[in-house]
PDB file of C-alpha atoms in Angstrom:
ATOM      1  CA  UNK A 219      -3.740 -19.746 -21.148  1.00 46.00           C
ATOM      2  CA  UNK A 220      -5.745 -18.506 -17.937  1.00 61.00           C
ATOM      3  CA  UNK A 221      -4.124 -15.836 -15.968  1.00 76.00           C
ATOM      4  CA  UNK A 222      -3.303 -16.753 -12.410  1.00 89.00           C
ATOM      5  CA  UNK A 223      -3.032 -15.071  -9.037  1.00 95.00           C
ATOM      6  CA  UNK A 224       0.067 -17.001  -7.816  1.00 96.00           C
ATOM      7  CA  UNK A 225       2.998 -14.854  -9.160  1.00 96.00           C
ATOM      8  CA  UNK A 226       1.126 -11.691  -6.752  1.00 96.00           C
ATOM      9  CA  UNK A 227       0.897 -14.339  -4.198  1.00 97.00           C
ATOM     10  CA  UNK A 228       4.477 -15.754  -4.538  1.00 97.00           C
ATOM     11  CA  UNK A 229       5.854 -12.560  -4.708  1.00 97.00           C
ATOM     12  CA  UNK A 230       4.163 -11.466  -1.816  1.00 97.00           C
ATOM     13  CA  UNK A 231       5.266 -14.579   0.454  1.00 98.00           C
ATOM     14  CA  UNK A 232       8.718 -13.748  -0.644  1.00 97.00           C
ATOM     15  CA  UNK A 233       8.474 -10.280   0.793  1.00 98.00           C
ATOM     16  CA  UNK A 234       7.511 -11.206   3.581  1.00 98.00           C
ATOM     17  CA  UNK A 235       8.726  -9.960   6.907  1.00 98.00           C
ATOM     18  CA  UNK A 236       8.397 -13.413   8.622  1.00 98.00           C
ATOM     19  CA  UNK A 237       9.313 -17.280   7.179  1.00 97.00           C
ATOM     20  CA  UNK A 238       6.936 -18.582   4.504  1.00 98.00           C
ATOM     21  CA  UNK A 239       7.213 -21.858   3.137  1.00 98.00           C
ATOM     22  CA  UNK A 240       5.619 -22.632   0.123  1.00 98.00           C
ATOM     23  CA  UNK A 241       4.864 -26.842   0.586  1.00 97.00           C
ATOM     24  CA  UNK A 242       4.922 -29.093  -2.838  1.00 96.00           C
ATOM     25  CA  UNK A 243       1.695 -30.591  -3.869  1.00 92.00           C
ATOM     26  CA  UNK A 244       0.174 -33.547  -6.144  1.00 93.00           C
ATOM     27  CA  UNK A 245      -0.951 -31.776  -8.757  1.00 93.00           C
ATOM     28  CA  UNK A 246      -3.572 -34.337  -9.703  1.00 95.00           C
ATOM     29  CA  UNK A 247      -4.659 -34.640  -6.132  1.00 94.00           C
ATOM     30  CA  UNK A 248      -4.568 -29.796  -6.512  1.00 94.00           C
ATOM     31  CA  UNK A 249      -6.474 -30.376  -9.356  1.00 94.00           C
ATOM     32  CA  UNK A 250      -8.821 -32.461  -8.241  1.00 95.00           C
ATOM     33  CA  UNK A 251      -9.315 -29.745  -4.785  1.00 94.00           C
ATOM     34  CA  UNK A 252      -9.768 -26.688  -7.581  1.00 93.00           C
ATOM     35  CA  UNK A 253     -12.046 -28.924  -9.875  1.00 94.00           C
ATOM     36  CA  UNK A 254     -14.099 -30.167  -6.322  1.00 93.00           C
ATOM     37  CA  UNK A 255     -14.124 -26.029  -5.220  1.00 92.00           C
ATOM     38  CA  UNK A 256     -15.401 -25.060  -8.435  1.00 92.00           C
ATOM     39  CA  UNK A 257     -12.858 -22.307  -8.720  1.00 92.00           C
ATOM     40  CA  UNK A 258      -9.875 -21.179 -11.114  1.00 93.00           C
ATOM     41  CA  UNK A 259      -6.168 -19.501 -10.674  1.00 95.00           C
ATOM     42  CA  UNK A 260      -7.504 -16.048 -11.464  1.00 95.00           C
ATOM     43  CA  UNK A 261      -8.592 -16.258  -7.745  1.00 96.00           C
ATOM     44  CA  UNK A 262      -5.860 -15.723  -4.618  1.00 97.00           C
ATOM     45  CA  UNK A 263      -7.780 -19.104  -3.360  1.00 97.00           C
ATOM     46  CA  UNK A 264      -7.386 -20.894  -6.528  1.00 96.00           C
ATOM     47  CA  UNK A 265      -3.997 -19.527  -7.289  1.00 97.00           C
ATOM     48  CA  UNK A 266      -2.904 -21.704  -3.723  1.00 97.00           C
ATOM     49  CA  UNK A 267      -4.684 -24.835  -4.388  1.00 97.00           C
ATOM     50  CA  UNK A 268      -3.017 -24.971  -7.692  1.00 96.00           C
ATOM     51  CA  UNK A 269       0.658 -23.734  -6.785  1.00 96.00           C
ATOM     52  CA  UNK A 270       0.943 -25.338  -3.136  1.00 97.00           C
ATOM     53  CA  UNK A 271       0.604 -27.866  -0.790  1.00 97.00           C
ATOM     54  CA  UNK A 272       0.034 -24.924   1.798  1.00 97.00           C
ATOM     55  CA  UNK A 273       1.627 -22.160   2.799  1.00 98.00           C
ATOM     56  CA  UNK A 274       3.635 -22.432   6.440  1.00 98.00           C
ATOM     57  CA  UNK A 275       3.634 -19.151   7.927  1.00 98.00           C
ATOM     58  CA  UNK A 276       6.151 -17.277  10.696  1.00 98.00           C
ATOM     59  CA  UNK A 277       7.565 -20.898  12.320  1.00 98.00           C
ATOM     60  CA  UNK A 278       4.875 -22.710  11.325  1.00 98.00           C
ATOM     61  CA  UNK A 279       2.384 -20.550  13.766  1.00 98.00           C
ATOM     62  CA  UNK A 280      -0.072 -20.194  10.365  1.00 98.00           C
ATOM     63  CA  UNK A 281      -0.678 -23.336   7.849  1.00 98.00           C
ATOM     64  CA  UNK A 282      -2.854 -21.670   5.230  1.00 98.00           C
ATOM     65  CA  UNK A 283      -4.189 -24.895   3.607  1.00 98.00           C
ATOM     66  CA  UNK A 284      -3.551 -25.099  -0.244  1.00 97.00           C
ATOM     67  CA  UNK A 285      -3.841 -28.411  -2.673  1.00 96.00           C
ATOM     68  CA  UNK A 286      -2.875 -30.633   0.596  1.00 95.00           C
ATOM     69  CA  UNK A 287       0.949 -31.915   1.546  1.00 95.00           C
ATOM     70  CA  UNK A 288       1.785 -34.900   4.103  1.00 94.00           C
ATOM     71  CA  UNK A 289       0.696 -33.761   7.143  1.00 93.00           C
ATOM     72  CA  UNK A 290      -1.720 -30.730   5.921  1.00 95.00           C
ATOM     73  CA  UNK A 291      -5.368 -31.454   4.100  1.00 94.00           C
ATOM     74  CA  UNK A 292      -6.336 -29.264   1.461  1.00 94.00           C
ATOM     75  CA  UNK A 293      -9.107 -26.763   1.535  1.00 95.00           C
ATOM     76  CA  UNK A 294     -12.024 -28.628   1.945  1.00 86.00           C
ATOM     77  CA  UNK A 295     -15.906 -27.531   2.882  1.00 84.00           C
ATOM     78  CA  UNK A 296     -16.645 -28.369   6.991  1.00 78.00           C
ATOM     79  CA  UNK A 297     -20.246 -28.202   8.452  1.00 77.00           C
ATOM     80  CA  UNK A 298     -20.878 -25.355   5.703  1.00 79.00           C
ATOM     81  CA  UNK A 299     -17.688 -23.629   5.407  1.00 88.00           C
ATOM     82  CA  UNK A 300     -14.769 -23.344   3.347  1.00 94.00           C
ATOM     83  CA  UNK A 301     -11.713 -24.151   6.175  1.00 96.00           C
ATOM     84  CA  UNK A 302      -8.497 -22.212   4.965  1.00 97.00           C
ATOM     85  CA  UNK A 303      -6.298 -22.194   7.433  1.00 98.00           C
ATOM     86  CA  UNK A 304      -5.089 -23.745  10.923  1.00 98.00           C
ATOM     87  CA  UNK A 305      -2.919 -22.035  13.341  1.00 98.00           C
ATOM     88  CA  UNK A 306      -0.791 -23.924  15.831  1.00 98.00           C
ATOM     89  CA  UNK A 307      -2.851 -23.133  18.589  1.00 98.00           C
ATOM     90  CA  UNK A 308      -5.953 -25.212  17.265  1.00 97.00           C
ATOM     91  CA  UNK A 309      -7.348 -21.587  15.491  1.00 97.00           C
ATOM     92  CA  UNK A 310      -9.305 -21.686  12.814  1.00 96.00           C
ATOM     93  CA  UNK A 311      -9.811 -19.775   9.598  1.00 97.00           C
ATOM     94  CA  UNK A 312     -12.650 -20.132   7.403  1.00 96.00           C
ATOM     95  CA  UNK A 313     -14.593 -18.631   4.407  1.00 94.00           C
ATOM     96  CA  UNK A 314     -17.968 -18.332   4.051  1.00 90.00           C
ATOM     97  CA  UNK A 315     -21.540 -16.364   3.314  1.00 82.00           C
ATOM     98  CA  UNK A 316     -23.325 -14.974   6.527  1.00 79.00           C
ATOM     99  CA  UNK A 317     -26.767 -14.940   4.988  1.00 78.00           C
ATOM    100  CA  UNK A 318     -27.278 -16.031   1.263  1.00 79.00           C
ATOM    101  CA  UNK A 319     -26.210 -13.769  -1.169  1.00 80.00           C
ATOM    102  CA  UNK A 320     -23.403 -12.593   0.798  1.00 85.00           C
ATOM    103  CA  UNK A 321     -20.249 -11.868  -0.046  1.00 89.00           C
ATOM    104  CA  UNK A 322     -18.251 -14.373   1.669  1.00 92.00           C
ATOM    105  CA  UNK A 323     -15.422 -13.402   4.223  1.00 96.00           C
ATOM    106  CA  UNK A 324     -13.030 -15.090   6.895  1.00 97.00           C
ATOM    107  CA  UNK A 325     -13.821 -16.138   9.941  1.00 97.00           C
ATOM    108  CA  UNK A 326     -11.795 -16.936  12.436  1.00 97.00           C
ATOM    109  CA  UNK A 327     -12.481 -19.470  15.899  1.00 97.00           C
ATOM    110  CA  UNK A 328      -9.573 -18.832  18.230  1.00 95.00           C
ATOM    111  CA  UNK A 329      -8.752 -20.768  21.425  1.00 95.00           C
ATOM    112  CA  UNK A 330      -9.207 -17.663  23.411  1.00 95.00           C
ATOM    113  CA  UNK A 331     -13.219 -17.074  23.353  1.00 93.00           C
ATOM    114  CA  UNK A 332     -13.968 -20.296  21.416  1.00 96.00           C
ATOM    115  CA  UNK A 333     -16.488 -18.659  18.872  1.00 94.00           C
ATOM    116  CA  UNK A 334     -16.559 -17.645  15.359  1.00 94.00           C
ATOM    117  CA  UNK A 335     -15.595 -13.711  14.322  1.00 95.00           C
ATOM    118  CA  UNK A 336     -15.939 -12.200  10.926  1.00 96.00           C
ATOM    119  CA  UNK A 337     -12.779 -10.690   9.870  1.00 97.00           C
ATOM    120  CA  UNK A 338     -14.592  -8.697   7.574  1.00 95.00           C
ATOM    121  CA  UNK A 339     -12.043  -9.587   5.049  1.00 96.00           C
ATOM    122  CA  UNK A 340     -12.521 -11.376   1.807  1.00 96.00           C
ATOM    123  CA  UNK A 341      -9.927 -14.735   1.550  1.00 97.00           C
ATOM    124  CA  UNK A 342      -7.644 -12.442  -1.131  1.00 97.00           C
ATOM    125  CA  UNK A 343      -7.501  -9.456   1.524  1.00 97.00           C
ATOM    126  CA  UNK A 344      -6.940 -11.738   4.432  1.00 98.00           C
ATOM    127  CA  UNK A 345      -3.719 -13.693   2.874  1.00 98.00           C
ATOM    128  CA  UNK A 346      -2.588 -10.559   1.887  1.00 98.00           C
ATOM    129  CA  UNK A 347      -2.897  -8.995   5.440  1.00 98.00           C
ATOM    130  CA  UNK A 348      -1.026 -12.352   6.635  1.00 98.00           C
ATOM    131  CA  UNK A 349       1.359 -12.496   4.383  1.00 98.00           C
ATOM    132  CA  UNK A 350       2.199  -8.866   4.661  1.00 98.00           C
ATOM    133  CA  UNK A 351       2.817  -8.807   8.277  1.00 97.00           C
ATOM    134  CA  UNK A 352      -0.263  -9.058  10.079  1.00 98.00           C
ATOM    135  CA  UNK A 353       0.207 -12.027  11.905  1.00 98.00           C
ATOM    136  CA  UNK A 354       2.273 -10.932  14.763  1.00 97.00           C
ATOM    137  CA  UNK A 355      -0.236  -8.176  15.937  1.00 97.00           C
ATOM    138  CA  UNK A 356      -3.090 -11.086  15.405  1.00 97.00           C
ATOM    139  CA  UNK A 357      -1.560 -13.686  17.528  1.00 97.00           C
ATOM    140  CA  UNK A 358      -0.212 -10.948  20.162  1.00 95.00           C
ATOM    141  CA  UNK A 359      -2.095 -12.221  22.734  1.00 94.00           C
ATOM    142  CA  UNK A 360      -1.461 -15.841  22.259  1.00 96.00           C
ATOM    143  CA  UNK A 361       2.686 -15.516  22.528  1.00 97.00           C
ATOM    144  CA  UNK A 362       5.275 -16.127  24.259  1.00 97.00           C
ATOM    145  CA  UNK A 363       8.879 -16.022  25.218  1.00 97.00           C
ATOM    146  CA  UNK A 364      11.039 -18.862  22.560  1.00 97.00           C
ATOM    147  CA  UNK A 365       7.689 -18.993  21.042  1.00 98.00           C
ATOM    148  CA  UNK A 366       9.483 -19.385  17.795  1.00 98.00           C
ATOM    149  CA  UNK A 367      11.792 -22.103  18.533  1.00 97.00           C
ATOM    150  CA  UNK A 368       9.220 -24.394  19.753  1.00 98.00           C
ATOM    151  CA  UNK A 369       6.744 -23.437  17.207  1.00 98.00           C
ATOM    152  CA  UNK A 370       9.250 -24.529  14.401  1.00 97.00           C
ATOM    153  CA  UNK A 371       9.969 -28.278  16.294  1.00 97.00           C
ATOM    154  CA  UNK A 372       5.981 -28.945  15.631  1.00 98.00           C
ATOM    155  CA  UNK A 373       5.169 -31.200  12.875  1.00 97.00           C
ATOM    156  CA  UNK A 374       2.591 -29.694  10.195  1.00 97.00           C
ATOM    157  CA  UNK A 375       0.135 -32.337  11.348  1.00 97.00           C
ATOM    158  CA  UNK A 376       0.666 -31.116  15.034  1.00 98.00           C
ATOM    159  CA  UNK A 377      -0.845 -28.113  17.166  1.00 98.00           C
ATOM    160  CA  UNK A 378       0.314 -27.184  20.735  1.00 98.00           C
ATOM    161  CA  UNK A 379      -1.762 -28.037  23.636  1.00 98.00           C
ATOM    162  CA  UNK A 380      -2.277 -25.629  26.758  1.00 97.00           C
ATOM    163  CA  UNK A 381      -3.209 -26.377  30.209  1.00 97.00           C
ATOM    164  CA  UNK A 382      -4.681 -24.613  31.967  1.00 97.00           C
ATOM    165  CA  UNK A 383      -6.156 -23.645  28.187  1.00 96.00           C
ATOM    166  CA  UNK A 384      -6.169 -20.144  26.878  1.00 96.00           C
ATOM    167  CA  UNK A 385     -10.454 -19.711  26.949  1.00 95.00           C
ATOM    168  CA  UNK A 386      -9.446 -19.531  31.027  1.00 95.00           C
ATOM    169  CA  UNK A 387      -8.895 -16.861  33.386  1.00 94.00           C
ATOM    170  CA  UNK A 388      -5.653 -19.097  34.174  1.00 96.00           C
ATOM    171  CA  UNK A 389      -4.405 -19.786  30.965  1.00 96.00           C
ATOM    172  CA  UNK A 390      -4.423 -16.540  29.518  1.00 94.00           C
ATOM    173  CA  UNK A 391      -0.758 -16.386  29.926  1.00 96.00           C
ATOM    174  CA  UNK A 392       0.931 -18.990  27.957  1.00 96.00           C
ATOM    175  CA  UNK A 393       4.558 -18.291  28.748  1.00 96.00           C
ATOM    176  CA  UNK A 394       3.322 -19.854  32.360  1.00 96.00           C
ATOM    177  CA  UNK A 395       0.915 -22.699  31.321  1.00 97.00           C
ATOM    178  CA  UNK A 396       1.734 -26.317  30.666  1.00 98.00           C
ATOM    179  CA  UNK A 397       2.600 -26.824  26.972  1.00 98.00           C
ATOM    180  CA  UNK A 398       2.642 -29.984  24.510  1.00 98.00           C
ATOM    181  CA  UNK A 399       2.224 -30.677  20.566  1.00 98.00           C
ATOM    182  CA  UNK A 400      -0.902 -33.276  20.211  1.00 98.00           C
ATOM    183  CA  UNK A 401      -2.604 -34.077  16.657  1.00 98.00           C
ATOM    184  CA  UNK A 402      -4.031 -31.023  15.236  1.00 97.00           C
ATOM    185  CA  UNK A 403      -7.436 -32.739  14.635  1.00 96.00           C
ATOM    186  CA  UNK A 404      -7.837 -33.489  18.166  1.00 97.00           C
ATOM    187  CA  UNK A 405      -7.081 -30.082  19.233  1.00 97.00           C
ATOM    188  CA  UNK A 406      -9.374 -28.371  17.143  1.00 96.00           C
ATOM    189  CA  UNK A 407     -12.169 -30.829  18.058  1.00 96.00           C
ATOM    190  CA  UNK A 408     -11.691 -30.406  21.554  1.00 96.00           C
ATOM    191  CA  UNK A 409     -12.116 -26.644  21.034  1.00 96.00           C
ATOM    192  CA  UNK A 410     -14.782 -27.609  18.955  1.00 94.00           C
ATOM    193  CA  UNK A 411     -16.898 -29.616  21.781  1.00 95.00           C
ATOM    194  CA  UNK A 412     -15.764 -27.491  24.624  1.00 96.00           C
ATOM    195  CA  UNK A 413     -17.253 -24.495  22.041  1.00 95.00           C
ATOM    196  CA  UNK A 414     -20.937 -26.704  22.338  1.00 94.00           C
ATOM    197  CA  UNK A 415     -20.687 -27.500  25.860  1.00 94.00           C
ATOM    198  CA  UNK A 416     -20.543 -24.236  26.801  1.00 89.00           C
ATOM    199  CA  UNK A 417     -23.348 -23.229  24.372  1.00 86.00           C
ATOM    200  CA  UNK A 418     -20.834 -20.674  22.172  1.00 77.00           C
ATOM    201  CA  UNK A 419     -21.910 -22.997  19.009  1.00 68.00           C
TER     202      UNK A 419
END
């Protein structure tokens, strides 16, 4: 029987020093992701797609994507990367190769400069940074007071719109800006064209 990654992962998620939720999954329709990715439960990535629907992290500010749950797709390939994980701001996380040959690592698009930035990390070392306590000095910047409370009330299929937005001078603050849950997909793809129309993509 293969080895897998998921009792380090579990145990890891249990540990930590924010809410996880591990979300159920089809395992037919997890299979079929792991079969589709080409990858096996030896690997931190595999190890999710096989064992979860996703992983909610700290309120439901991270949704590391896993073999897909109402309201959360599964890790799927977009425009030539590997998209792990949303966060509830409309951030994304993705893994992929640089240049060929490359060792793939995270990236990460955030709503605050609208661009892609290598983490540096590969995706085992980045969930393990997240789930080990790294997300509150990540999303620093992006806080604010009751974040928590409000962050928890959004549904998994949700992300939380700000106006003025947080790629402004004015909405850099977001304990002053105007704030509302719209559908995840349109939030990332309005960061997405915003991202083109001001030539960051």
């Amino acid at each position: 029987m293969e080895e897998s990654a998921w009792t380090e992962v579990s145990a890891l998620a249990a540990a930590a020093p924010y809410p996880v939720e591990v979300l159920s999954t089809d395992p037919e329709r997890a299979s079929a992701c792991l079969t589709a990715l080409g990858i096996t439960t030896r690997s931190w990535l595999g190890a999710v797609v096989a064992n979860s629907g996703g992983l909610v992290i700290d309120h439901g500010w991270l949704r590391v994507l896993g073999g897909g749950h109402d309201g959360l797709p599964e890790v799927a390939a977009d425009d030539g990367r590997l998209v792990v994980a949303f966060d509830v701001m409309g951030g994304q996380f993705a893994w992929l190769s640089t240049e060929p040959g490359a060792r793939p690592t995270v990236h990460y698009f955030g709503p605050e400069d609208l661009a892609w930035q290598d983490l540096e990390f590969g995706y085992g070392d980045w969930l393990h940074a997240m789930l080990a306590g790294a997300v509150t000095q990540f999303y620093a910047g992006l806080r604010w007071p009751g974040w928590e409370a409000e962050v928890a009330g959004v549904a998994l299929d949700e992300g939380i719109s700000a106006v003025p937005p947080p790629w402004t001078r004015e909405g850099k603050d977001l304990s002053v800006v105007s704030r509302r849950p719209i559908r995840l997909t349109e939030l990332v793809s309005v960061q997405q064209e915003t991202a083109r129309q001001l030539g960051f993509l």
